[in-house]
PDB file of C-alpha atoms in Angstrom:
ATOM      1  CA  MET A   1      45.796 128.892 118.552  1.00 43.00           C
ATOM      2  CA  ASP A   2      49.176 129.021 120.161  1.00 44.00           C
ATOM      3  CA  PRO A   3      51.797 127.539 117.855  1.00 43.00           C
ATOM      4  CA  VAL A   4      54.430 127.372 120.584  1.00 42.00           C
ATOM      5  CA  GLY A   5      52.208 124.858 122.545  1.00 41.00           C
ATOM      6  CA  SER A   6      53.686 121.392 123.006  1.00 41.00           C
ATOM      7  CA  SER A   7      57.157 122.139 121.566  1.00 40.00           C
ATOM      8  CA  ASP A   8      57.624 124.630 124.390  1.00 41.00           C
ATOM      9  CA  LEU A   9      56.986 122.031 127.102  1.00 41.00           C
ATOM     10  CA  PRO A  10      60.553 121.048 128.024  1.00 40.00           C
ATOM     11  CA  ARG A  11      61.501 124.707 128.265  1.00 41.00           C
ATOM     12  CA  THR A  12      58.520 125.395 130.536  1.00 38.00           C
ATOM     13  CA  THR A  13      59.520 122.507 132.784  1.00 38.00           C
ATOM     14  CA  GLN A  14      63.039 123.780 133.050  1.00 40.00           C
ATOM     15  CA  ARG A  15      61.808 127.256 133.815  1.00 40.00           C
ATOM     16  CA  GLU A  16      59.546 125.921 136.554  1.00 39.00           C
ATOM     17  CA  SER A  17      62.379 123.917 138.136  1.00 38.00           C
ATOM     18  CA  ARG A  18      64.434 127.117 138.298  1.00 39.00           C
ATOM     19  CA  THR A  19      61.469 128.901 139.863  1.00 41.00           C
ATOM     20  CA  TRP A  20      61.157 126.237 142.507  1.00 42.00           C
ATOM     21  CA  ALA A  21      64.855 126.281 143.253  1.00 40.00           C
ATOM     22  CA  GLY A  22      64.582 130.008 143.761  1.00 40.00           C
ATOM     23  CA  PHE A  23      61.869 129.596 146.408  1.00 43.00           C
ATOM     24  CA  PRO A  24      63.060 126.727 148.601  1.00 40.00           C
ATOM     25  CA  TRP A  25      60.852 127.830 151.501  1.00 42.00           C
ATOM     26  CA  LEU A  26      57.803 126.962 149.446  1.00 40.00           C
ATOM     27  CA  LEU A  27      58.847 123.329 149.779  1.00 39.00           C
ATOM     28  CA  ALA A  28      59.701 123.537 153.448  1.00 38.00           C
ATOM     29  CA  GLY A  29      57.175 123.405 156.258  1.00 38.00           C
ATOM     30  CA  GLY A  30      55.854 119.971 155.594  1.00 37.00           C
ATOM     31  CA  VAL A  31      54.030 120.830 152.366  1.00 39.00           C
ATOM     32  CA  ARG A  32      54.468 117.971 149.911  1.00 37.00           C
ATOM     33  CA  TRP A  33      53.508 117.239 146.410  1.00 40.00           C
ATOM     34  CA  SER A  34      54.485 114.235 144.393  1.00 37.00           C
ATOM     35  CA  GLY A  35      57.904 114.764 142.896  1.00 36.00           C
ATOM     36  CA  ALA A  36      59.208 116.986 145.663  1.00 37.00           C
ATOM     37  CA  GLY A  37      62.764 116.197 146.556  1.00 38.00           C
ATOM     38  CA  THR A  38      63.491 114.633 143.219  1.00 39.00           C
ATOM     39  CA  THR A  39      65.191 116.468 140.447  1.00 39.00           C
ATOM     40  CA  PRO A  40      62.603 118.017 138.169  1.00 42.00           C
ATOM     41  CA  GLY A  41      63.582 117.952 134.531  1.00 42.00           C
ATOM     42  CA  PRO A  42      62.498 117.069 131.060  1.00 44.00           C
ATOM     43  CA  THR A  43      62.256 113.351 132.003  1.00 45.00           C
ATOM     44  CA  HIS A  44      59.212 114.126 134.171  1.00 49.00           C
ATOM     45  CA  PRO A  45      56.145 114.028 131.995  1.00 50.00           C
ATOM     46  CA  THR A  46      54.141 116.467 134.186  1.00 53.00           C
ATOM     47  CA  PRO A  47      55.477 119.747 135.492  1.00 54.00           C
ATOM     48  CA  PRO A  48      55.069 120.401 139.221  1.00 53.00           C
ATOM     49  CA  PRO A  49      51.878 122.191 140.279  1.00 52.00           C
ATOM     50  CA  PRO A  50      51.998 125.980 140.340  1.00 52.00           C
ATOM     51  CA  PRO A  51      53.297 127.450 143.591  1.00 49.00           C
ATOM     52  CA  ARG A  52      50.312 129.725 144.284  1.00 46.00           C
ATOM     53  CA  PRO A  53      47.993 127.214 146.098  1.00 42.00           C
ATOM     54  CA  LEU A  54      50.875 126.126 148.337  1.00 41.00           C
ATOM     55  CA  THR A  55      51.689 129.626 149.478  1.00 38.00           C
ATOM     56  CA  ARG A  56      48.004 130.258 150.116  1.00 38.00           C
ATOM     57  CA  LEU A  57      47.785 127.121 152.212  1.00 39.00           C
ATOM     58  CA  ALA A  58      50.767 128.189 154.258  1.00 37.00           C
ATOM     59  CA  ALA A  59      49.628 131.781 154.751  1.00 38.00           C
ATOM     60  CA  VAL A  60      45.950 131.372 155.709  1.00 40.00           C
ATOM     61  CA  PRO A  61      45.337 130.462 159.357  1.00 42.00           C
ATOM     62  CA  SER A  62      43.033 127.543 159.911  1.00 41.00           C
ATOM     63  CA  LEU A  63      40.513 129.567 161.895  1.00 57.00           C
ATOM     64  CA  GLN A  64      39.708 132.926 160.327  1.00 76.00           C
ATOM     65  CA  GLY A  65      37.710 135.265 162.461  1.00 89.00           C
ATOM     66  CA  LEU A  66      34.865 137.573 161.542  1.00 94.00           C
ATOM     67  CA  VAL A  67      35.358 139.865 158.544  1.00 95.00           C
ATOM     68  CA  ALA A  68      33.134 142.885 157.921  1.00 95.00           C
ATOM     69  CA  SER A  69      33.318 144.864 154.687  1.00 94.00           C
ATOM     70  CA  ASN A  70      31.716 148.064 153.351  1.00 92.00           C
ATOM     71  CA  LEU A  71      31.592 149.664 156.766  1.00 90.00           C
ATOM     72  CA  SER A  72      32.173 153.243 155.613  1.00 83.00           C
ATOM     73  CA  LEU A  73      33.411 154.525 158.944  1.00 91.00           C
ATOM     74  CA  LYS A  74      34.147 158.239 158.558  1.00 92.00           C
ATOM     75  CA  PRO A  75      36.547 160.511 160.481  1.00 94.00           C
ATOM     76  CA  GLY A  76      34.980 161.547 163.793  1.00 91.00           C
ATOM     77  CA  GLN A  77      32.912 158.386 164.041  1.00 92.00           C
ATOM     78  CA  CYS A  78      33.780 155.815 166.642  1.00 94.00           C
ATOM     79  CA  LEU A  79      33.953 152.108 166.068  1.00 96.00           C
ATOM     80  CA  ARG A  80      33.075 150.200 169.180  1.00 96.00           C
ATOM     81  CA  VAL A  81      34.100 146.546 169.262  1.00 96.00           C
ATOM     82  CA  GLN A  82      32.917 144.343 172.065  1.00 96.00           C
ATOM     83  CA  CYS A  83      34.464 140.914 172.206  1.00 95.00           C
ATOM     84  CA  GLU A  84      34.851 137.891 174.392  1.00 95.00           C
ATOM     85  CA  VAL A  85      38.477 136.946 175.013  1.00 96.00           C
ATOM     86  CA  VAL A  86      38.739 133.165 175.316  1.00 95.00           C
ATOM     87  CA  PRO A  87      40.168 131.620 178.490  1.00 95.00           C
ATOM     88  CA  GLU A  88      43.898 130.895 178.080  1.00 94.00           C
ATOM     89  CA  ALA A  89      44.071 133.378 175.231  1.00 96.00           C
ATOM     90  CA  LYS A  90      47.548 133.943 173.794  1.00 96.00           C
ATOM     91  CA  SER A  91      46.813 136.812 171.451  1.00 96.00           C
ATOM     92  CA  PHE A  92      44.069 138.410 169.371  1.00 97.00           C
ATOM     93  CA  VAL A  93      43.953 140.766 166.395  1.00 97.00           C
ATOM     94  CA  LEU A  94      41.694 143.511 165.093  1.00 97.00           C
ATOM     95  CA  ASN A  95      42.560 144.685 161.604  1.00 97.00           C
ATOM     96  CA  LEU A  96      41.081 147.910 160.207  1.00 97.00           C
ATOM     97  CA  GLY A  97      41.509 149.484 156.822  1.00 96.00           C
ATOM     98  CA  LYS A  98      40.480 149.149 153.220  1.00 96.00           C
ATOM     99  CA  ASP A  99      41.101 145.407 152.708  1.00 95.00           C
ATOM    100  CA  GLY A 100      43.334 142.657 154.010  1.00 95.00           C
ATOM    101  CA  ASP A 101      46.421 144.131 152.377  1.00 96.00           C
ATOM    102  CA  ASN A 102      45.807 147.777 153.248  1.00 97.00           C
ATOM    103  CA  LEU A 103      45.390 148.186 156.967  1.00 97.00           C
ATOM    104  CA  CYS A 104      45.599 151.503 158.748  1.00 97.00           C
ATOM    105  CA  LEU A 105      45.606 149.616 162.038  1.00 97.00           C
ATOM    106  CA  HIS A 106      46.640 146.139 162.984  1.00 98.00           C
ATOM    107  CA  PHE A 107      45.835 146.002 166.713  1.00 98.00           C
ATOM    108  CA  ASN A 108      47.327 142.962 168.382  1.00 97.00           C
ATOM    109  CA  PRO A 109      47.148 142.525 172.172  1.00 97.00           C
ATOM    110  CA  ARG A 110      49.567 139.721 173.091  1.00 97.00           C
ATOM    111  CA  PHE A 111      49.015 137.919 176.383  1.00 97.00           C
ATOM    112  CA  GLU A 112      51.907 135.688 175.597  1.00 96.00           C
ATOM    113  CA  ALA A 113      52.874 135.431 171.943  1.00 95.00           C
ATOM    114  CA  HIS A 114      55.923 135.982 169.703  1.00 94.00           C
ATOM    115  CA  GLY A 115      58.114 136.701 172.737  1.00 95.00           C
ATOM    116  CA  ASP A 116      55.818 139.444 174.063  1.00 95.00           C
ATOM    117  CA  VAL A 117      53.989 139.261 177.386  1.00 96.00           C
ATOM    118  CA  ASN A 118      51.027 141.517 178.083  1.00 96.00           C
ATOM    119  CA  THR A 119      51.873 143.978 175.336  1.00 97.00           C
ATOM    120  CA  ILE A 120      49.827 145.629 172.608  1.00 97.00           C
ATOM    121  CA  VAL A 121      51.570 145.557 169.262  1.00 97.00           C
ATOM    122  CA  CYS A 122      50.285 147.899 166.564  1.00 98.00           C
ATOM    123  CA  ASN A 123      51.269 148.125 162.942  1.00 98.00           C
ATOM    124  CA  SER A 124      50.026 149.113 159.525  1.00 97.00           C
ATOM    125  CA  LYS A 125      50.068 147.308 156.214  1.00 97.00           C
ATOM    126  CA  ASP A 126      50.425 149.180 152.951  1.00 97.00           C
ATOM    127  CA  GLY A 127      49.928 147.245 149.723  1.00 96.00           C
ATOM    128  CA  GLY A 128      50.695 144.005 151.546  1.00 96.00           C
ATOM    129  CA  ALA A 129      53.880 145.303 153.214  1.00 97.00           C
ATOM    130  CA  TRP A 130      54.041 145.684 156.977  1.00 97.00           C
ATOM    131  CA  GLY A 131      55.157 148.996 158.430  1.00 97.00           C
ATOM    132  CA  GLU A 132      57.073 149.591 161.620  1.00 97.00           C
ATOM    133  CA  GLU A 133      55.671 147.984 164.767  1.00 96.00           C
ATOM    134  CA  LEU A 134      54.811 150.149 167.715  1.00 97.00           C
ATOM    135  CA  ARG A 135      54.409 148.722 171.219  1.00 96.00           C
ATOM    136  CA  GLU A 136      52.141 150.001 173.937  1.00 94.00           C
ATOM    137  CA  SER A 137      52.714 148.799 177.451  1.00 91.00           C
ATOM    138  CA  ALA A 138      49.205 149.530 178.804  1.00 95.00           C
ATOM    139  CA  PHE A 139      47.420 146.180 178.866  1.00 97.00           C
ATOM    140  CA  PRO A 140      43.930 146.178 180.442  1.00 97.00           C
ATOM    141  CA  PHE A 141      42.940 142.808 178.968  1.00 97.00           C
ATOM    142  CA  GLN A 142      42.278 139.489 180.681  1.00 96.00           C
ATOM    143  CA  PRO A 143      41.651 136.063 179.204  1.00 96.00           C
ATOM    144  CA  GLY A 144      38.142 134.763 179.747  1.00 96.00           C
ATOM    145  CA  THR A 145      36.463 138.190 179.922  1.00 96.00           C
ATOM    146  CA  VAL A 146      34.293 140.381 177.762  1.00 97.00           C
ATOM    147  CA  THR A 147      36.152 143.517 176.760  1.00 97.00           C
ATOM    148  CA  GLU A 148      35.602 146.604 174.604  1.00 97.00           C
ATOM    149  CA  VAL A 149      37.766 148.927 172.573  1.00 97.00           C
ATOM    150  CA  CYS A 150      36.704 152.118 170.779  1.00 97.00           C
ATOM    151  CA  ILE A 151      38.606 153.293 167.739  1.00 97.00           C
ATOM    152  CA  SER A 152      38.217 156.616 166.015  1.00 96.00           C
ATOM    153  CA  PHE A 153      40.400 158.304 163.430  1.00 94.00           C
ATOM    154  CA  ASP A 154      41.249 161.397 161.507  1.00 92.00           C
ATOM    155  CA  GLN A 155      43.708 162.019 158.663  1.00 89.00           C
ATOM    156  CA  ALA A 156      46.655 162.165 161.065  1.00 92.00           C
ATOM    157  CA  ASP A 157      45.979 159.495 163.689  1.00 95.00           C
ATOM    158  CA  LEU A 158      43.911 156.627 164.927  1.00 96.00           C
ATOM    159  CA  THR A 159      42.823 156.939 168.509  1.00 97.00           C
ATOM    160  CA  ILE A 160      42.366 153.746 170.450  1.00 97.00           C
ATOM    161  CA  LYS A 161      40.482 153.773 173.704  1.00 97.00           C
ATOM    162  CA  LEU A 162      41.114 150.703 175.851  1.00 97.00           C
ATOM    163  CA  PRO A 163      38.548 149.163 178.233  1.00 96.00           C
ATOM    164  CA  ASP A 164      39.951 150.986 181.251  1.00 96.00           C
ATOM    165  CA  GLY A 165      39.590 154.354 179.505  1.00 96.00           C
ATOM    166  CA  TYR A 166      43.307 154.736 178.667  1.00 97.00           C
ATOM    167  CA  THR A 167      43.722 156.263 175.220  1.00 97.00           C
ATOM    168  CA  PHE A 168      46.632 156.200 172.839  1.00 97.00           C
ATOM    169  CA  LYS A 169      47.276 157.173 169.246  1.00 97.00           C
ATOM    170  CA  PHE A 170      48.691 155.375 166.237  1.00 97.00           C
ATOM    171  CA  PRO A 171      49.636 157.305 163.085  1.00 96.00           C
ATOM    172  CA  ASN A 172      47.270 157.012 160.122  1.00 95.00           C
ATOM    173  CA  ARG A 173      50.090 156.092 157.776  1.00 96.00           C
ATOM    174  CA  LEU A 174      47.835 155.186 154.883  1.00 95.00           C
ATOM    175  CA  ASN A 175      45.899 158.491 155.169  1.00 91.00           C
ATOM    176  CA  LEU A 176      42.691 156.596 154.655  1.00 90.00           C
ATOM    177  CA  GLU A 177      39.605 158.810 154.508  1.00 89.00           C
ATOM    178  CA  ALA A 178      37.263 156.004 155.454  1.00 93.00           C
ATOM    179  CA  ILE A 179      37.577 152.640 157.166  1.00 95.00           C
ATOM    180  CA  SER A 180      35.605 150.049 155.177  1.00 94.00           C
ATOM    181  CA  TYR A 181      37.111 146.772 156.364  1.00 96.00           C
ATOM    182  CA  LEU A 182      37.361 145.097 159.732  1.00 96.00           C
ATOM    183  CA  ALA A 183      38.703 141.638 160.444  1.00 97.00           C
ATOM    184  CA  ALA A 184      39.091 139.843 163.744  1.00 96.00           C
ATOM    185  CA  ASP A 185      41.430 137.015 164.413  1.00 95.00           C
ATOM    186  CA  GLY A 186      42.980 135.031 167.206  1.00 95.00           C
ATOM    187  CA  ASP A 187      41.646 134.087 170.636  1.00 95.00           C
ATOM    188  CA  MET A 188      38.497 136.135 170.786  1.00 94.00           C
ATOM    189  CA  LYS A 189      34.975 136.258 169.473  1.00 93.00           C
ATOM    190  CA  ILE A 190      33.227 139.491 168.433  1.00 94.00           C
ATOM    191  CA  LYS A 191      29.933 140.006 170.218  1.00 94.00           C
ATOM    192  CA  CYS A 192      29.027 143.507 169.127  1.00 95.00           C
ATOM    193  CA  LEU A 193      30.064 146.081 166.585  1.00 95.00           C
ATOM    194  CA  ALA A 194      28.765 149.623 166.747  1.00 94.00           C
ATOM    195  CA  PHE A 195      29.426 152.664 164.613  1.00 91.00           C
ATOM    196  CA  ASP A 196      28.690 155.747 166.721  1.00 85.00           C
TER     197      ASP A 196
ATOM    198  CA  LEU B   1      21.501 153.122 147.375  1.00 34.00           C
ATOM    199  CA  SER B   2      24.269 152.620 149.939  1.00 46.00           C
ATOM    200  CA  GLY B   3      26.852 149.865 149.623  1.00 60.00           C
ATOM    201  CA  LYS B   4      26.479 146.324 150.753  1.00 87.00           C
ATOM    202  CA  PHE B   5      27.527 145.819 154.313  1.00 93.00           C
ATOM    203  CA  GLU B   6      28.781 142.255 154.707  1.00 95.00           C
ATOM    204  CA  VAL B   7      30.006 140.118 157.572  1.00 95.00           C
ATOM    205  CA  MET B   8      31.670 136.763 156.926  1.00 95.00           C
ATOM    206  CA  ASN B   9      32.817 134.108 159.355  1.00 94.00           C
ATOM    207  CA  MET B  10      30.192 135.124 161.821  1.00 93.00           C
ATOM    208  CA  ASP B  11      29.519 132.589 164.561  1.00 92.00           C
ATOM    209  CA  MET B  12      25.776 132.385 165.068  1.00 94.00           C
ATOM    210  CA  LYS B  13      24.549 129.081 166.323  1.00 95.00           C
ATOM    211  CA  LEU B  14      21.094 127.601 166.794  1.00 96.00           C
ATOM    212  CA  GLY B  15      19.537 129.376 169.736  1.00 96.00           C
ATOM    213  CA  GLY B  16      21.451 132.565 168.978  1.00 96.00           C
ATOM    214  CA  THR B  17      20.039 136.058 168.611  1.00 97.00           C
ATOM    215  CA  LEU B  18      21.173 138.792 166.269  1.00 97.00           C
ATOM    216  CA  LYS B  19      20.240 142.376 166.980  1.00 97.00           C
ATOM    217  CA  ILE B  20      20.653 144.944 164.245  1.00 96.00           C
ATOM    218  CA  LYS B  21      20.159 148.651 164.704  1.00 96.00           C
ATOM    219  CA  GLY B  22      20.257 151.146 161.907  1.00 95.00           C
ATOM    220  CA  LYS B  23      18.779 154.079 160.135  1.00 95.00           C
ATOM    221  CA  ILE B  24      16.576 153.828 157.072  1.00 96.00           C
ATOM    222  CA  ALA B  25      17.495 156.364 154.425  1.00 95.00           C
ATOM    223  CA  GLY B  26      14.918 159.043 153.766  1.00 95.00           C
ATOM    224  CA  ASP B  27      14.679 158.104 150.069  1.00 95.00           C
ATOM    225  CA  ALA B  28      14.747 154.351 150.608  1.00 95.00           C
ATOM    226  CA  ASP B  29      12.468 152.086 148.545  1.00 94.00           C
ATOM    227  CA  GLY B  30      13.325 149.188 150.770  1.00 95.00           C
ATOM    228  CA  PHE B  31      16.251 147.224 152.153  1.00 96.00           C
ATOM    229  CA  VAL B  32      17.490 143.725 152.643  1.00 97.00           C
ATOM    230  CA  ILE B  33      18.908 141.779 155.583  1.00 97.00           C
ATOM    231  CA  ASN B  34      20.376 138.471 154.484  1.00 97.00           C
ATOM    232  CA  LEU B  35      21.471 135.695 156.857  1.00 97.00           C
ATOM    233  CA  GLY B  36      22.998 132.433 155.787  1.00 97.00           C
ATOM    234  CA  GLN B  37      26.156 130.682 154.628  1.00 97.00           C
ATOM    235  CA  GLY B  38      27.170 133.092 151.868  1.00 95.00           C
ATOM    236  CA  SER B  39      25.642 135.611 149.474  1.00 92.00           C
ATOM    237  CA  ASP B  40      24.139 132.821 147.361  1.00 94.00           C
ATOM    238  CA  LYS B  41      23.111 130.511 150.204  1.00 96.00           C
ATOM    239  CA  LEU B  42      20.632 132.355 152.377  1.00 97.00           C
ATOM    240  CA  ASN B  43      18.664 130.839 155.201  1.00 97.00           C
ATOM    241  CA  LEU B  44      16.766 134.110 155.591  1.00 98.00           C
ATOM    242  CA  HIS B  45      16.299 136.933 153.098  1.00 98.00           C
ATOM    243  CA  PHE B  46      14.326 139.664 154.849  1.00 97.00           C
ATOM    244  CA  ASN B  47      13.191 142.418 152.476  1.00 97.00           C
ATOM    245  CA  PRO B  48      10.810 145.234 153.463  1.00 97.00           C
ATOM    246  CA  ARG B  49       9.450 147.062 150.401  1.00 96.00           C
ATOM    247  CA  PHE B  50       7.962 150.451 151.174  1.00 95.00           C
ATOM    248  CA  HIS B  51       6.200 151.127 147.852  1.00 93.00           C
ATOM    249  CA  GLU B  52       4.277 147.861 148.153  1.00 94.00           C
ATOM    250  CA  SER B  53       3.993 148.154 151.957  1.00 95.00           C
ATOM    251  CA  VAL B  54       5.036 144.535 152.338  1.00 96.00           C
ATOM    252  CA  ILE B  55       7.825 142.546 153.979  1.00 97.00           C
ATOM    253  CA  VAL B  56       9.011 139.778 151.664  1.00 97.00           C
ATOM    254  CA  CYS B  57      10.913 136.867 153.191  1.00 98.00           C
ATOM    255  CA  ASN B  58      12.565 134.122 151.201  1.00 98.00           C
ATOM    256  CA  SER B  59      15.401 131.612 151.166  1.00 97.00           C
ATOM    257  CA  ARG B  60      18.045 131.108 148.543  1.00 97.00           C
ATOM    258  CA  ASP B  61      20.023 128.013 147.741  1.00 96.00           C
ATOM    259  CA  GLY B  62      21.473 129.001 144.360  1.00 93.00           C
ATOM    260  CA  ASN B  63      17.903 129.801 143.287  1.00 95.00           C
ATOM    261  CA  TRP B  64      15.189 131.651 145.153  1.00 97.00           C
ATOM    262  CA  GLY B  65      12.624 129.657 147.082  1.00 97.00           C
ATOM    263  CA  GLN B  66       8.977 130.586 147.532  1.00 97.00           C
ATOM    264  CA  GLU B  67       8.307 134.112 148.790  1.00 97.00           C
ATOM    265  CA  GLN B  68       6.449 134.706 152.013  1.00 97.00           C
ATOM    266  CA  ARG B  69       4.710 138.089 152.151  1.00 97.00           C
ATOM    267  CA  ASP B  70       3.634 139.910 155.255  1.00 95.00           C
ATOM    268  CA  LYS B  71       1.610 143.149 155.049  1.00 94.00           C
ATOM    269  CA  HIS B  72       2.714 144.333 158.513  1.00 91.00           C
ATOM    270  CA  MET B  73       4.742 147.467 157.847  1.00 91.00           C
ATOM    271  CA  CYS B  74       5.520 149.376 161.044  1.00 91.00           C
ATOM    272  CA  PHE B  75       8.490 151.504 159.990  1.00 93.00           C
ATOM    273  CA  SER B  76       9.159 153.977 157.239  1.00 94.00           C
ATOM    274  CA  PRO B  77      11.998 155.764 155.380  1.00 95.00           C
ATOM    275  CA  GLY B  78      13.995 158.107 157.627  1.00 96.00           C
ATOM    276  CA  SER B  79      13.361 156.185 160.871  1.00 95.00           C
ATOM    277  CA  GLU B  80      15.751 154.507 163.282  1.00 96.00           C
ATOM    278  CA  VAL B  81      14.984 150.821 163.587  1.00 96.00           C
ATOM    279  CA  LYS B  82      15.963 147.763 165.545  1.00 96.00           C
ATOM    280  CA  PHE B  83      15.371 144.172 164.497  1.00 97.00           C
ATOM    281  CA  THR B  84      15.941 141.095 166.622  1.00 97.00           C
ATOM    282  CA  VAL B  85      16.391 137.851 164.780  1.00 98.00           C
ATOM    283  CA  THR B  86      16.328 134.635 166.784  1.00 97.00           C
ATOM    284  CA  PHE B  87      17.546 131.483 165.151  1.00 97.00           C
ATOM    285  CA  GLU B  88      15.665 128.531 166.544  1.00 95.00           C
ATOM    286  CA  ASN B  89      15.063 124.863 165.779  1.00 88.00           C
ATOM    287  CA  ASP B  90      11.760 125.541 163.999  1.00 88.00           C
ATOM    288  CA  GLY B  91      13.092 128.568 162.107  1.00 95.00           C
ATOM    289  CA  PHE B  92      13.618 132.307 162.331  1.00 97.00           C
ATOM    290  CA  LYS B  93      11.697 134.756 164.442  1.00 97.00           C
ATOM    291  CA  VAL B  94      12.154 138.361 163.451  1.00 97.00           C
ATOM    292  CA  LYS B  95      10.949 140.914 165.954  1.00 97.00           C
ATOM    293  CA  LEU B  96      10.049 144.180 164.274  1.00 96.00           C
ATOM    294  CA  PRO B  97      10.505 147.644 165.880  1.00 94.00           C
ATOM    295  CA  ASP B  98       6.915 147.654 167.157  1.00 94.00           C
ATOM    296  CA  GLY B  99       7.212 144.221 168.758  1.00 94.00           C
ATOM    297  CA  HIS B 100       5.343 142.324 166.034  1.00 95.00           C
ATOM    298  CA  GLN B 101       6.985 139.060 165.186  1.00 95.00           C
ATOM    299  CA  LEU B 102       7.478 137.441 161.810  1.00 96.00           C
ATOM    300  CA  THR B 103       8.416 133.788 161.482  1.00 97.00           C
ATOM    301  CA  PHE B 104      10.171 132.098 158.609  1.00 98.00           C
ATOM    302  CA  PRO B 105      11.179 128.401 158.357  1.00 97.00           C
ATOM    303  CA  ASN B 106      14.825 127.340 158.169  1.00 96.00           C
ATOM    304  CA  ARG B 107      14.342 125.665 154.774  1.00 95.00           C
ATOM    305  CA  LEU B 108      18.053 125.026 154.203  1.00 96.00           C
ATOM    306  CA  GLY B 109      18.294 123.351 157.614  1.00 94.00           C
ATOM    307  CA  HIS B 110      21.718 124.624 158.730  1.00 95.00           C
ATOM    308  CA  SER B 111      22.450 124.898 162.418  1.00 95.00           C
ATOM    309  CA  HIS B 112      25.050 127.619 161.992  1.00 95.00           C
ATOM    310  CA  LEU B 113      24.972 130.995 160.247  1.00 96.00           C
ATOM    311  CA  SER B 114      28.202 132.604 159.118  1.00 96.00           C
ATOM    312  CA  TYR B 115      27.065 135.312 156.719  1.00 96.00           C
ATOM    313  CA  LEU B 116      25.233 138.626 157.241  1.00 97.00           C
ATOM    314  CA  GLY B 117      24.608 140.977 154.384  1.00 96.00           C
ATOM    315  CA  VAL B 118      22.703 144.274 154.479  1.00 96.00           C
ATOM    316  CA  GLN B 119      21.787 146.106 151.291  1.00 94.00           C
ATOM    317  CA  GLY B 120      19.668 148.951 150.142  1.00 93.00           C
ATOM    318  CA  GLY B 121      18.423 151.806 152.295  1.00 92.00           C
ATOM    319  CA  LEU B 122      19.407 150.563 155.742  1.00 94.00           C
ATOM    320  CA  LYS B 123      22.588 151.984 157.269  1.00 92.00           C
ATOM    321  CA  VAL B 124      23.717 149.678 160.067  1.00 93.00           C
ATOM    322  CA  SER B 125      24.775 151.461 163.243  1.00 93.00           C
ATOM    323  CA  SER B 126      25.346 148.329 165.305  1.00 93.00           C
ATOM    324  CA  PHE B 127      24.927 144.627 165.331  1.00 92.00           C
ATOM    325  CA  LYS B 128      25.181 142.227 168.166  1.00 95.00           C
ATOM    326  CA  ILE B 129      25.327 138.437 168.352  1.00 93.00           C
ATOM    327  CA  GLU B 130      24.121 136.823 171.567  1.00 89.00           C
TER     328      GLU B 130
END
């Protein structure tokens, strides 16, 4: 039994109102719950809902692409991804790593997105924190076509081979010894995955 | 026993074909290819068992359905295999490496499959959705 229980309620409400005031962006972006915009305080019988579901709603895209786990891709092996880029594609993403928060490669060809035109943006994510973006100007992708990239890695680098054969490297910042997670997103559909 | 290879948010529609290639471990007792909506909602559970020399198929909707057993075993531990699964109106057709075909009804009735899970002694080298 928790003796603090109900007598602690006003204090909890106050604490929550401070929390909300500290994160105003949680309330922006059209997300509403009853009581938003009014002054929370002890006069309100129910405290506002916890912020977690709201942030999840805002962060998860409506259409999540294919996710593959437990791949166990080892150094020296090559991951071949064949995908169909949708007509009028703006951008697509291939994420590789350990899980959604630990990516040794975020590979994001942008046809026209976030101010980039026909540019490949690569990055890494370590414990949920993005690293420094690198841009590659080679861009052998076209909307409405089937395309293929091959990715291999060692402790130092990931090597990405584009459909025209052009190859570039991205540093293996997380020093992952195996790639176990792959997620696709954006304007494409995976047709084939091969581990050679 | 190798880990469980899983694919979520797959887009396999009625009429679609899934091709899986892989290598069966030399010490494998068997393996499983699951297709469905999630790990607990399986339209097709395909489970070759080497020690019994049988391929067991089933469905799962929270609980297991009735097993279907087929004594046709045309592959063995250590071999490279390819399975072709077609997803049609009247159910699944699984083409085995020697061309023999197994059928299994789509008991759960979905027209879309989003989940693929592979467990046990099969190491997937490629999969393709057509």
